[in-house]
Amino acid sequence: MIILITGASHTGKTALAQKLLEKYKYPYLSIDHLKMGLIRSGNTTLTPLSDNEELTRYLWPIVREMVKTAIENRQNLIVEGCYIPFDWAEDFEREYLNEIRFYCLVMSKNYIINHFSDIKKFAGIIENRGDNEGCTPETVLEDNAKIWEQCQKYGTEYILIDGNYQIEMDL
């Protein structure tokens, strides 16, 4: 089984992937790690500050083929990151789609407003984010509004974070 986890920055994608790894022993791929490996090795002229759409266009074809390879080898894999396009399913034939679960994490406006200090506090719980100065209530609200809009446009399943931040998944 392949699990794709996407959502806006700071929604807990990496933390959820880590929880699933611990619970099910499925390895996970952070698309951010792939991005930084390609950037640091000089295999792309993109930078960590490049536009998300540009990064998605570059990274998704690589990730897509890794997903296909894992399915063909009957391997489980969790892939997490914000560089998964909302029309991702168009890239797979039915036999692949049967093996993929897609989850999008979205924080409600209410949650962001009432829990912004928690969002900042837990930002680096799994990996070091370094300078997190760009994370403001306004940027988090804007990012989640964009993701919500994409979920509606594509009819994507999503997990709405609105009350207590508790995400439990049974595969």
PDB file of C-alpha atoms in Angstrom:
ATOM      1  CA  MET A   1       0.000   0.000   0.000  1.00  0.00           C
ATOM      2  CA  ILE A   2       1.129   3.519  -0.795  1.00  0.00           C
ATOM      3  CA  ILE A   3      -0.004   6.402   1.380  1.00  0.00           C
ATOM      4  CA  LEU A   4       0.291   9.920   0.002  1.00  0.00           C
ATOM      5  CA  ILE A   5       0.049  12.720   2.569  1.00  0.00           C
ATOM      6  CA  THR A   6      -0.117  16.340   1.518  1.00  0.00           C
ATOM      7  CA  GLY A   7      -1.331  19.630   2.884  1.00  0.00           C
ATOM      8  CA  ALA A   8      -0.123  23.113   3.657  1.00  0.00           C
ATOM      9  CA  SER A   9       3.079  23.766   5.536  1.00  0.00           C
ATOM     10  CA  HIS A  10       2.820  23.217   9.311  1.00  0.00           C
ATOM     11  CA  THR A  11      -0.231  20.893   9.134  1.00  0.00           C
ATOM     12  CA  GLY A  12       1.668  17.886  10.523  1.00  0.00           C
ATOM     13  CA  LYS A  13       2.407  15.855   7.392  1.00  0.00           C
ATOM     14  CA  THR A  14       5.798  14.703   8.628  1.00  0.00           C
ATOM     15  CA  ALA A  15       4.519  14.015  12.139  1.00  0.00           C
ATOM     16  CA  LEU A  16       1.687  11.887  10.717  1.00  0.00           C
ATOM     17  CA  ALA A  17       4.119   9.993   8.472  1.00  0.00           C
ATOM     18  CA  GLN A  18       6.323   9.323  11.503  1.00  0.00           C
ATOM     19  CA  LYS A  19       3.336   8.051  13.522  1.00  0.00           C
ATOM     20  CA  LEU A  20       2.367   5.715  10.663  1.00  0.00           C
ATOM     21  CA  LEU A  21       5.949   4.471  10.376  1.00  0.00           C
ATOM     22  CA  GLU A  22       5.980   3.656  14.077  1.00  0.00           C
ATOM     23  CA  LYS A  23       2.539   2.012  14.026  1.00  0.00           C
ATOM     24  CA  TYR A  24       2.714   0.054  10.742  1.00  0.00           C
ATOM     25  CA  LYS A  25       6.477  -0.091  10.103  1.00  0.00           C
ATOM     26  CA  TYR A  26       5.959   1.396   6.624  1.00  0.00           C
ATOM     27  CA  PRO A  27       8.970   3.445   5.525  1.00  0.00           C
ATOM     28  CA  TYR A  28       8.333   7.009   4.489  1.00  0.00           C
ATOM     29  CA  LEU A  29       9.798   9.388   1.992  1.00  0.00           C
ATOM     30  CA  SER A  30       9.888  13.082   2.767  1.00  0.00           C
ATOM     31  CA  ILE A  31       9.664  14.914  -0.538  1.00  0.00           C
ATOM     32  CA  ASP A  32      11.504  17.782   1.197  1.00  0.00           C
ATOM     33  CA  HIS A  33      14.502  15.465   1.679  1.00  0.00           C
ATOM     34  CA  LEU A  34      14.419  14.527  -1.996  1.00  0.00           C
ATOM     35  CA  LYS A  35      14.159  18.225  -2.913  1.00  0.00           C
ATOM     36  CA  MET A  36      17.139  19.190  -0.771  1.00  0.00           C
ATOM     37  CA  GLY A  37      19.224  16.254  -2.035  1.00  0.00           C
ATOM     38  CA  LEU A  38      18.643  17.297  -5.622  1.00  0.00           C
ATOM     39  CA  ILE A  39      19.343  20.953  -4.831  1.00  0.00           C
ATOM     40  CA  ARG A  40      22.467  20.336  -2.749  1.00  0.00           C
ATOM     41  CA  SER A  41      23.900  17.879  -5.280  1.00  0.00           C
ATOM     42  CA  GLY A  42      23.569  20.443  -8.051  1.00  0.00           C
ATOM     43  CA  ASN A  43      21.112  18.302 -10.036  1.00  0.00           C
ATOM     44  CA  THR A  44      18.719  21.228 -10.377  1.00  0.00           C
ATOM     45  CA  THR A  45      18.907  24.999 -10.540  1.00  0.00           C
ATOM     46  CA  LEU A  46      15.851  25.224  -8.287  1.00  0.00           C
ATOM     47  CA  THR A  47      16.329  26.465  -4.731  1.00  0.00           C
ATOM     48  CA  PRO A  48      14.473  25.908  -1.451  1.00  0.00           C
ATOM     49  CA  LEU A  49      12.787  29.264  -2.105  1.00  0.00           C
ATOM     50  CA  SER A  50      11.581  28.362  -5.605  1.00  0.00           C
ATOM     51  CA  ASP A  51       7.864  28.577  -6.297  1.00  0.00           C
ATOM     52  CA  ASN A  52       5.906  25.551  -4.975  1.00  0.00           C
ATOM     53  CA  GLU A  53       4.276  24.947  -8.365  1.00  0.00           C
ATOM     54  CA  GLU A  54       7.681  24.922 -10.057  1.00  0.00           C
ATOM     55  CA  LEU A  55       9.038  22.519  -7.429  1.00  0.00           C
ATOM     56  CA  THR A  56       5.977  20.280  -7.846  1.00  0.00           C
ATOM     57  CA  ARG A  57       6.459  20.147 -11.632  1.00  0.00           C
ATOM     58  CA  TYR A  58      10.062  19.102 -11.087  1.00  0.00           C
ATOM     59  CA  LEU A  59       9.664  16.705  -8.140  1.00  0.00           C
ATOM     60  CA  TRP A  60       6.332  14.969  -8.827  1.00  0.00           C
ATOM     61  CA  PRO A  61       7.472  12.990 -11.910  1.00  0.00           C
ATOM     62  CA  ILE A  62      10.326  11.533  -9.851  1.00  0.00           C
ATOM     63  CA  VAL A  63       8.084  10.736  -6.871  1.00  0.00           C
ATOM     64  CA  ARG A  64       5.373   9.318  -9.164  1.00  0.00           C
ATOM     65  CA  GLU A  65       7.809   6.807 -10.667  1.00  0.00           C
ATOM     66  CA  MET A  66       9.108   5.864  -7.202  1.00  0.00           C
ATOM     67  CA  VAL A  67       5.492   5.149  -6.179  1.00  0.00           C
ATOM     68  CA  LYS A  68       4.957   2.969  -9.271  1.00  0.00           C
ATOM     69  CA  THR A  69       8.163   1.062  -8.539  1.00  0.00           C
ATOM     70  CA  ALA A  70       7.127   0.426  -4.936  1.00  0.00           C
ATOM     71  CA  ILE A  71       3.724  -0.863  -6.085  1.00  0.00           C
ATOM     72  CA  GLU A  72       5.287  -3.102  -8.734  1.00  0.00           C
ATOM     73  CA  ASN A  73       7.552  -4.570  -6.046  1.00  0.00           C
ATOM     74  CA  ARG A  74       4.620  -4.985  -3.628  1.00  0.00           C
ATOM     75  CA  GLN A  75       6.239  -2.667  -1.103  1.00  0.00           C
ATOM     76  CA  ASN A  76       4.544  -0.341   1.339  1.00  0.00           C
ATOM     77  CA  LEU A  77       5.550   3.309   1.334  1.00  0.00           C
ATOM     78  CA  ILE A  78       4.384   6.563   2.861  1.00  0.00           C
ATOM     79  CA  VAL A  79       5.148   9.671   0.809  1.00  0.00           C
ATOM     80  CA  GLU A  80       4.667  13.030   2.484  1.00  0.00           C
ATOM     81  CA  GLY A  81       5.097  16.552   1.270  1.00  0.00           C
ATOM     82  CA  CYS A  82       3.422  19.562  -0.222  1.00  0.00           C
ATOM     83  CA  TYR A  83       4.663  18.744  -3.741  1.00  0.00           C
ATOM     84  CA  ILE A  84       1.921  16.238  -4.595  1.00  0.00           C
ATOM     85  CA  PRO A  85      -0.403  17.725  -7.219  1.00  0.00           C
ATOM     86  CA  PHE A  86      -4.133  17.521  -6.582  1.00  0.00           C
ATOM     87  CA  ASP A  87      -4.635  15.824  -9.954  1.00  0.00           C
ATOM     88  CA  TRP A  88      -2.109  13.121  -8.984  1.00  0.00           C
ATOM     89  CA  ALA A  89      -4.519  10.261  -9.753  1.00  0.00           C
ATOM     90  CA  GLU A  90      -4.474  11.117 -13.466  1.00  0.00           C
ATOM     91  CA  ASP A  91      -0.876   9.840 -13.550  1.00  0.00           C
ATOM     92  CA  PHE A  92      -1.787   6.276 -12.570  1.00  0.00           C
ATOM     93  CA  GLU A  93      -3.661   3.419 -14.186  1.00  0.00           C
ATOM     94  CA  ARG A  94      -6.351   1.590 -12.225  1.00  0.00           C
ATOM     95  CA  GLU A  95      -4.059  -1.217 -10.984  1.00  0.00           C
ATOM     96  CA  TYR A  96      -1.834   1.400  -9.374  1.00  0.00           C
ATOM     97  CA  LEU A  97      -4.724   3.460  -8.002  1.00  0.00           C
ATOM     98  CA  ASN A  98      -6.058   0.414  -6.161  1.00  0.00           C
ATOM     99  CA  GLU A  99      -2.861   0.452  -4.071  1.00  0.00           C
ATOM    100  CA  ILE A 100      -2.763   4.185  -3.244  1.00  0.00           C
ATOM    101  CA  ARG A 101      -4.476   6.093  -0.427  1.00  0.00           C
ATOM    102  CA  PHE A 102      -4.372   9.898  -0.534  1.00  0.00           C
ATOM    103  CA  TYR A 103      -4.830  12.167   2.459  1.00  0.00           C
ATOM    104  CA  CYS A 104      -4.739  15.925   2.579  1.00  0.00           C
ATOM    105  CA  LEU A 105      -4.384  17.714   5.910  1.00  0.00           C
ATOM    106  CA  VAL A 106      -6.194  21.046   6.220  1.00  0.00           C
ATOM    107  CA  MET A 107      -6.425  23.279   9.269  1.00  0.00           C
ATOM    108  CA  SER A 108      -9.608  25.273   9.741  1.00  0.00           C
ATOM    109  CA  LYS A 109      -9.495  29.035  10.160  1.00  0.00           C
ATOM    110  CA  ASN A 110     -10.849  28.554  13.677  1.00  0.00           C
ATOM    111  CA  TYR A 111      -8.096  26.063  14.550  1.00  0.00           C
ATOM    112  CA  ILE A 112      -5.337  28.330  13.220  1.00  0.00           C
ATOM    113  CA  ILE A 113      -6.621  31.378  15.076  1.00  0.00           C
ATOM    114  CA  ASN A 114      -7.099  29.516  18.369  1.00  0.00           C
ATOM    115  CA  HIS A 115      -3.988  27.307  18.220  1.00  0.00           C
ATOM    116  CA  PHE A 116      -1.347  29.307  16.388  1.00  0.00           C
ATOM    117  CA  SER A 117       1.072  29.141  19.329  1.00  0.00           C
ATOM    118  CA  ASP A 118       0.804  25.316  19.209  1.00  0.00           C
ATOM    119  CA  ILE A 119       1.386  25.318  15.453  1.00  0.00           C
ATOM    120  CA  LYS A 120       4.641  27.227  15.995  1.00  0.00           C
ATOM    121  CA  LYS A 121       5.604  25.167  19.054  1.00  0.00           C
ATOM    122  CA  PHE A 122       5.285  21.836  17.237  1.00  0.00           C
ATOM    123  CA  ALA A 123       6.713  22.997  13.892  1.00  0.00           C
ATOM    124  CA  GLY A 124      10.029  21.234  14.450  1.00  0.00           C
ATOM    125  CA  ILE A 125       8.800  18.193  16.357  1.00  0.00           C
ATOM    126  CA  ILE A 126      10.146  15.720  13.754  1.00  0.00           C
ATOM    127  CA  GLU A 127      12.680  17.690  11.741  1.00  0.00           C
ATOM    128  CA  ASN A 128      14.565  20.918  12.276  1.00  0.00           C
ATOM    129  CA  ARG A 129      12.883  23.720  10.370  1.00  0.00           C
ATOM    130  CA  GLY A 130      15.639  26.213  11.128  1.00  0.00           C
ATOM    131  CA  ASP A 131      14.405  29.786  10.798  1.00  0.00           C
ATOM    132  CA  ASN A 132      10.632  29.666  11.130  1.00  0.00           C
ATOM    133  CA  GLU A 133      10.130  33.434  11.002  1.00  0.00           C
ATOM    134  CA  GLY A 134       7.963  33.241   7.864  1.00  0.00           C
ATOM    135  CA  CYS A 135       5.327  31.268   9.748  1.00  0.00           C
ATOM    136  CA  THR A 136       2.729  33.827  10.772  1.00  0.00           C
ATOM    137  CA  PRO A 137      -0.989  33.452  11.403  1.00  0.00           C
ATOM    138  CA  GLU A 138      -1.574  35.197   8.063  1.00  0.00           C
ATOM    139  CA  THR A 139       0.673  32.864   6.056  1.00  0.00           C
ATOM    140  CA  VAL A 140      -0.779  29.750   7.694  1.00  0.00           C
ATOM    141  CA  LEU A 141      -4.338  30.994   7.069  1.00  0.00           C
ATOM    142  CA  GLU A 142      -3.509  31.795   3.436  1.00  0.00           C
ATOM    143  CA  ASP A 143      -1.763  28.464   2.797  1.00  0.00           C
ATOM    144  CA  ASN A 144      -4.610  26.430   4.291  1.00  0.00           C
ATOM    145  CA  ALA A 145      -7.231  28.434   2.379  1.00  0.00           C
ATOM    146  CA  LYS A 146      -5.407  27.576  -0.876  1.00  0.00           C
ATOM    147  CA  ILE A 147      -5.257  23.897   0.031  1.00  0.00           C
ATOM    148  CA  TRP A 148      -8.951  23.879   1.012  1.00  0.00           C
ATOM    149  CA  GLU A 149      -9.799  25.490  -2.335  1.00  0.00           C
ATOM    150  CA  GLN A 150      -7.845  22.763  -4.184  1.00  0.00           C
ATOM    151  CA  CYS A 151      -9.581  20.025  -2.176  1.00  0.00           C
ATOM    152  CA  GLN A 152     -12.946  21.460  -3.230  1.00  0.00           C
ATOM    153  CA  LYS A 153     -11.909  21.909  -6.865  1.00  0.00           C
ATOM    154  CA  TYR A 154     -10.623  18.335  -7.224  1.00  0.00           C
ATOM    155  CA  GLY A 155     -13.098  16.636  -4.877  1.00  0.00           C
ATOM    156  CA  THR A 156     -10.186  15.405  -2.805  1.00  0.00           C
ATOM    157  CA  GLU A 157     -10.602  13.605   0.475  1.00  0.00           C
ATOM    158  CA  TYR A 158      -9.187  15.619   3.327  1.00  0.00           C
ATOM    159  CA  ILE A 159      -8.687  15.492   7.046  1.00  0.00           C
ATOM    160  CA  LEU A 160      -9.946  18.698   8.636  1.00  0.00           C
ATOM    161  CA  ILE A 161      -8.058  19.778  11.742  1.00  0.00           C
ATOM    162  CA  ASP A 162     -10.599  21.841  13.641  1.00  0.00           C
ATOM    163  CA  GLY A 163     -10.682  20.930  17.334  1.00  0.00           C
ATOM    164  CA  ASN A 164      -8.011  18.976  19.156  1.00  0.00           C
ATOM    165  CA  TYR A 165      -5.135  17.977  16.899  1.00  0.00           C
ATOM    166  CA  GLN A 166      -5.596  14.207  16.951  1.00  0.00           C
ATOM    167  CA  ILE A 167      -5.141  12.276  13.734  1.00  0.00           C
ATOM    168  CA  GLU A 168      -5.479   8.540  13.983  1.00  0.00           C
ATOM    169  CA  MET A 169      -5.511   6.375  10.898  1.00  0.00           C
ATOM    170  CA  ASP A 170      -6.211   2.707  10.459  1.00  0.00           C
ATOM    171  CA  LEU A 171      -4.896   1.291   7.218  1.00  0.00           C
TER     172      LEU A 171
END
